[in-house]
Structures are given as structure tokens and as C-alpha cells.
Tab-separated table of C-alpha atoms in Angstrom:
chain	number	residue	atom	x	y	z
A	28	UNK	CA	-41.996	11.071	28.097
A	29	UNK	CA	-40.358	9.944	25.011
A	30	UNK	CA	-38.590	6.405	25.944
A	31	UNK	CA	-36.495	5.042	22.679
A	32	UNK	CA	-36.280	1.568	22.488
A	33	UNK	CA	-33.290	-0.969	22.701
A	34	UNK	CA	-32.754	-3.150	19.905
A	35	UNK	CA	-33.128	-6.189	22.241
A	36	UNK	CA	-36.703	-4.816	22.606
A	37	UNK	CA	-37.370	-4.499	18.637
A	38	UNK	CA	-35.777	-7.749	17.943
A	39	UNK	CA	-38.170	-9.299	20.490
A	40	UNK	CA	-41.118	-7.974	19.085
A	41	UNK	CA	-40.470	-8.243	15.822
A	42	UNK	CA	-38.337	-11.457	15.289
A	43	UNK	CA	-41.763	-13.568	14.262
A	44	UNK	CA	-42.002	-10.894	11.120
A	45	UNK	CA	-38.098	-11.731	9.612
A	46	UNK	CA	-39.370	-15.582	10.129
A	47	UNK	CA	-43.206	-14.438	8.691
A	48	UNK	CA	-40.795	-12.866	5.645
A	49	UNK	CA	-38.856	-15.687	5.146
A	50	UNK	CA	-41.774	-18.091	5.342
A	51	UNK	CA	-43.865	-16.159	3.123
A	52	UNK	CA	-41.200	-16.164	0.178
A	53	UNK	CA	-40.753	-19.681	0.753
A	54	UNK	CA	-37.292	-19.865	1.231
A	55	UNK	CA	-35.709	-23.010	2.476
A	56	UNK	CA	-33.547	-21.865	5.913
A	57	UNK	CA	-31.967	-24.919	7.252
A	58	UNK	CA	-28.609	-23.043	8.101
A	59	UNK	CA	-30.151	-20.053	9.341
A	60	UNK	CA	-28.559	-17.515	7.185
A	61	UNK	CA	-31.361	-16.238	5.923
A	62	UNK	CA	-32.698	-15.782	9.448
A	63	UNK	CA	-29.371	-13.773	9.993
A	64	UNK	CA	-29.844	-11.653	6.579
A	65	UNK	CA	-32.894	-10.886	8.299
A	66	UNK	CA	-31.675	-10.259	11.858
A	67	UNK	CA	-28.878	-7.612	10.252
A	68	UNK	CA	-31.762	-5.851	7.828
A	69	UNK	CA	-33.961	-5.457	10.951
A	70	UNK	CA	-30.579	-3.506	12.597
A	71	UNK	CA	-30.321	-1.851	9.526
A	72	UNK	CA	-34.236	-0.644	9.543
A	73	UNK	CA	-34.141	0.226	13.245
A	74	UNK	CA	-30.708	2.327	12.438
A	75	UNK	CA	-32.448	4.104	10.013
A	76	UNK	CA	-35.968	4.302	10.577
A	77	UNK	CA	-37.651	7.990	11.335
A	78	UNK	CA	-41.196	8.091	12.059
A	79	UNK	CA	-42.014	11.250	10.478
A	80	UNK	CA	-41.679	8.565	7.051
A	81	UNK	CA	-44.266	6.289	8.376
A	82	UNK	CA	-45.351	3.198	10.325
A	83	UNK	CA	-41.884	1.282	11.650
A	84	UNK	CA	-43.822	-2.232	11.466
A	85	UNK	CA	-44.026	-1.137	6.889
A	86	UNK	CA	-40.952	-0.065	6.974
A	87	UNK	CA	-39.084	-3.431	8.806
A	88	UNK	CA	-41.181	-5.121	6.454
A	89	UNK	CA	-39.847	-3.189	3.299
A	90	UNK	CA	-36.476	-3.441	4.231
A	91	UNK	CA	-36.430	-6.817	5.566
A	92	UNK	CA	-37.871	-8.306	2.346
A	93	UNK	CA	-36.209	-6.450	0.277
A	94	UNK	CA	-32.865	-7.253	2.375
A	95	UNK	CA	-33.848	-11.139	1.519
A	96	UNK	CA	-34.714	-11.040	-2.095
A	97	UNK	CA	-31.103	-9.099	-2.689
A	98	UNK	CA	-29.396	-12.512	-0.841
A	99	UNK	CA	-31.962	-15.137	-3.131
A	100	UNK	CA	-30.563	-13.116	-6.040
A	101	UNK	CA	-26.998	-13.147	-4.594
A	102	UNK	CA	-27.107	-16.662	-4.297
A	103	UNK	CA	-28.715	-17.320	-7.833
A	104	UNK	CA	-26.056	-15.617	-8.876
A	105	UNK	CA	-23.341	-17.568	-7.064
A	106	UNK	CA	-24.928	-20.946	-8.057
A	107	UNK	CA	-25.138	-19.713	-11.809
A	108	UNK	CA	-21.078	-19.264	-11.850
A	109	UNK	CA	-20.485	-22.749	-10.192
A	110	UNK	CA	-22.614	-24.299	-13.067
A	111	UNK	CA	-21.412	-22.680	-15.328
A	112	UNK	CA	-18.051	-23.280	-13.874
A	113	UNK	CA	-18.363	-26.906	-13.821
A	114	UNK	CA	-19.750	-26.907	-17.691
A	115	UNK	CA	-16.304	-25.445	-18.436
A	116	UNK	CA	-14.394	-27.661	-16.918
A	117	UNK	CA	-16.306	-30.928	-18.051
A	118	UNK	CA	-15.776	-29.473	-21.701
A	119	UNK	CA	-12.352	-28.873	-21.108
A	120	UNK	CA	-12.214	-32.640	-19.644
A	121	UNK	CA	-14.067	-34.560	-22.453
A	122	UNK	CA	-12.825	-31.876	-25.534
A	123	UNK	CA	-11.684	-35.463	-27.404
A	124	UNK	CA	-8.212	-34.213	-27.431
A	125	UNK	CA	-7.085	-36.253	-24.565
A	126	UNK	CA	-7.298	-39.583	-23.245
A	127	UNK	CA	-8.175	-40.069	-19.803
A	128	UNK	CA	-7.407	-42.860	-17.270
A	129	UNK	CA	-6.658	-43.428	-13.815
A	130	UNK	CA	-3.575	-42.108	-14.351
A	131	UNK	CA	-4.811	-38.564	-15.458
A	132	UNK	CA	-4.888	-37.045	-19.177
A	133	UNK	CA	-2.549	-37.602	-22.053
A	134	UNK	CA	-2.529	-36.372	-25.278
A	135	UNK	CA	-4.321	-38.090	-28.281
A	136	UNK	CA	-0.639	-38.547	-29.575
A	137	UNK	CA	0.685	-40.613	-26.496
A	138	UNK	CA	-2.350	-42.656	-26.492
A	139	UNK	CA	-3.185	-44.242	-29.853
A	140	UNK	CA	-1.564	-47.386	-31.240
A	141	UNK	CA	-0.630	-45.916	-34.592
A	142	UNK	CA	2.721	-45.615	-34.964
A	143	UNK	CA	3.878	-42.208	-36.068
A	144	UNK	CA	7.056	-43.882	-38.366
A	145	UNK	CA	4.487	-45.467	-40.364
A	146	UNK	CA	5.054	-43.203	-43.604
A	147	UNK	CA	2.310	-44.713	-46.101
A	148	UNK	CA	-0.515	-44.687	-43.480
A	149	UNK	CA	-0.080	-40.713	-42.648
A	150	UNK	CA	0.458	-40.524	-46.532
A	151	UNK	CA	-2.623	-42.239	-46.981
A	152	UNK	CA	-4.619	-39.676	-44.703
A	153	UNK	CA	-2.852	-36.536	-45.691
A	154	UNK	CA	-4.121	-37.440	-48.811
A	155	UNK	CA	-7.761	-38.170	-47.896
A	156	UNK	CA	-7.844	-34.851	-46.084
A	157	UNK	CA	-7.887	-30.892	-46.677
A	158	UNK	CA	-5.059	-28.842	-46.432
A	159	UNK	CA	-6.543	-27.531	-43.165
A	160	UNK	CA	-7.609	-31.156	-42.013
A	161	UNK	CA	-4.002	-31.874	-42.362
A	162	UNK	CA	-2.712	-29.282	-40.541
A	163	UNK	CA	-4.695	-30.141	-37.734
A	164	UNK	CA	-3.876	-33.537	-37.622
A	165	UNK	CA	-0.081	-32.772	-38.108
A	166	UNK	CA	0.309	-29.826	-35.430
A	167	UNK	CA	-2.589	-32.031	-33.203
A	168	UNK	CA	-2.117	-35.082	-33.384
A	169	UNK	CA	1.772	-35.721	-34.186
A	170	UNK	CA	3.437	-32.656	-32.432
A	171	UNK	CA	0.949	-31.983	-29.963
A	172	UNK	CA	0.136	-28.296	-30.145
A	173	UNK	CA	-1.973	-26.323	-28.827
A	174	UNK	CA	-5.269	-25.214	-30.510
A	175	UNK	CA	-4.381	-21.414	-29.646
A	176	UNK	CA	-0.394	-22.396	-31.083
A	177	UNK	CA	-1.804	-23.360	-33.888
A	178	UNK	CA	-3.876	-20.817	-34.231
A	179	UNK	CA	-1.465	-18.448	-34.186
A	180	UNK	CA	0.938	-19.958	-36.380
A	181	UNK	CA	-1.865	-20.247	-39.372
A	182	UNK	CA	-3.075	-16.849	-38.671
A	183	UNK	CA	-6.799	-18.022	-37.953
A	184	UNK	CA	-8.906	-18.298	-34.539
A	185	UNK	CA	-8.820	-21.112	-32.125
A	186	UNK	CA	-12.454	-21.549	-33.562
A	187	UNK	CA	-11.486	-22.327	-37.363
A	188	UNK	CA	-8.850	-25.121	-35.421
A	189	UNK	CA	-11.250	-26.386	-33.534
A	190	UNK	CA	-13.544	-26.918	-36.417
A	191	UNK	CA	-10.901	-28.507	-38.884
A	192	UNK	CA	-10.572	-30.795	-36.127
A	193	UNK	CA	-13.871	-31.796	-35.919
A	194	UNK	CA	-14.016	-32.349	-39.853
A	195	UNK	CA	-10.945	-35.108	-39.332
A	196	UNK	CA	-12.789	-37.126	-36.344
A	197	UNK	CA	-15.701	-37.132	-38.675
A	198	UNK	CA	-14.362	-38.651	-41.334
A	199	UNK	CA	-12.260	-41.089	-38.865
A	200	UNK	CA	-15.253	-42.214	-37.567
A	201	UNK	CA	-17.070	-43.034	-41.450
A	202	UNK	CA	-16.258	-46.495	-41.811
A	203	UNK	CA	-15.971	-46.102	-45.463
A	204	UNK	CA	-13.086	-43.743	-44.868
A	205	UNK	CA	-11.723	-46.046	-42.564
A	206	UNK	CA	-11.804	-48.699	-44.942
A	207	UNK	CA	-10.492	-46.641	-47.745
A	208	UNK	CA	-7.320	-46.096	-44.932
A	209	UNK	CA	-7.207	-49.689	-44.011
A	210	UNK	CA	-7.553	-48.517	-40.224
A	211	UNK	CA	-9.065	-51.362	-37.636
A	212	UNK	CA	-10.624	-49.879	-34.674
A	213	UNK	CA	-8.147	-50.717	-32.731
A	214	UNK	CA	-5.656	-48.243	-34.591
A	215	UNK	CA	-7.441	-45.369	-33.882
């Protein structure tokens, strides 16, 4: 007489192994859902199993662990987008191109206390500064573009913008070149 078991009888016999699995790979369960991952590869295993393969109790264990180490990796994986995510989105928040407050972000432009009809101080930096430098400062700074506008209207890459940029705060930040512009911190 060939009885087949239930499932109910399986997972009763072998629940202690998907904990024993779980334990042994020293995963943290608080929520259970590794427990469930478990649970649903010891269906899976009992679906599938045929004895003419081998022993059922190797075989739960195979799949079982196997079943858990594809969620670790699945969640790895999940956590590594977030981060990385996040390190986006802090870049994009502290790029130096905006100011930020309490009352969100505003351009560079909206922010600083120079004031743009002051001919002989942009004079003064235009001529302190590269062609490029210039052109970032004037697309930028005074008409607010976009690094990828600009980009396109100079026929370079976002990249080259980014880095002309750079090579202005630079300088702004020398205090020799400040001097030699007459700025005060408080203009900039």
C-alpha cells in the first residue's frame, strides 16, 4: 500500500528544516518572509519531487536553500538600487547650482546679491575668465539654462559644461581672484 502524503503532513515534518535553513545562513527573519520564501520552496519541492532522483529530505534541502539565497540576492539587489537611488538624488540636491531653503530650491541666479545691471563687475569677470568659463557663467548663472541646453547649444557634452563650471567656482572661491574682482563674501 502506497499512501501519498498531504502537504499538511510534509509541512509538519519538515517545517524545523526551512527554520534549520534559515538559521544556518544566518539570516535575520523578524517579518517572517523568509520563513514564507521557505514555506512556498518546500510546496515547490514537494510539487516536484520524484523519488526515483533521490532522498526527498536532500532534495527540500536543495531547493529550499537555494529558494533563500535567490531572495538574499533579490533583496541585495533591491537595496543596491535604493542606495544608489538616494546617491542620485542627494547629487542632484547639493550639485551647487541651486540654493536651498525652507522654501525649496532656486537657482544660483535668484539667490545671490550681485546685481546682474552691474556692467563693470560682469566685465571684470568675463575678463578674468575663459571663453568657456564665460559661457558658463553667462548661460548659468545670468539666464539660467540648463547644463544639457547648454550643451546643446555649444555642441559639447553636459560633461565639458559641467566642468567649465567647476573651473569658475574655483577661481570664485581663490581669494586672490576675489580680490582682483573686488567681490566681498557677501556678493557671492
Amino acid at each position: 500500500m502506497d499512501k501519498k502524503l498531504t502537504f499538511e503532513e510534509i509541512f509538519q515534518q519538515n517545517e524545523r528544516r526551512i527554520h534549520y535553513q534559515i538559521h544556518k545562513m544566518n539570516i535575520r527573519d523578524p517579518h517572517h518572509d523568509f520563513f514564507q520564501e521557505g514555506l512556498v520552496a518546500l510546496w515547490n519541492a514537494f510539487e516536484t519531487y520524484q523519488p526515483d532522483k533521490g532522498p526527498m529530505a536532500t532534495y527540500f534541502n536543495y531547493i529550499i536553500r537555494n529558494r533563500l539565497i535567490d531572495r538574499m540576492r533579490h533583496d541585495t539587489r533591491q537595496h543596491e538600487i535604493l542606495q544608489q537611488t538616494v546617491h542620485e538624488q542627494h547629487t542632484q540636491y547639493t550639485d551647487g547650482n541651486y540654493h536651498r531653503g525652507t522654501e525649496g530650491a532656486r537657482p544660483i541666479a535668484a539667490n545671490h546679491q550681485l546685481q546682474l545691471a552691474d556692467s563693470n563687475l560682469w566685465k571684470n569677470l568675463q575678463s578674468q575668465l575663459t571663453d568657456k568659463q564665460w559661457k558658463w557663467v553667462y548661460y548659468a548663472i545670468i539666464q539660467e539654462m540648463s547644463y544639457k541646453t547648454i550643451a546643446e547649444q555649444e555642441n559639447t557634452t553636459v560633461d565639458a559644461v559641467k566642468n567649465w563650471g567647476r573651473q569658475v567656482k574655483k577661481k570664485l572661491k581663490d581669494p586672490h581672484f576675489r580680490h582682483m574682482l573686488s567681490l566681498d563674501d557677501k556678493d557671492i
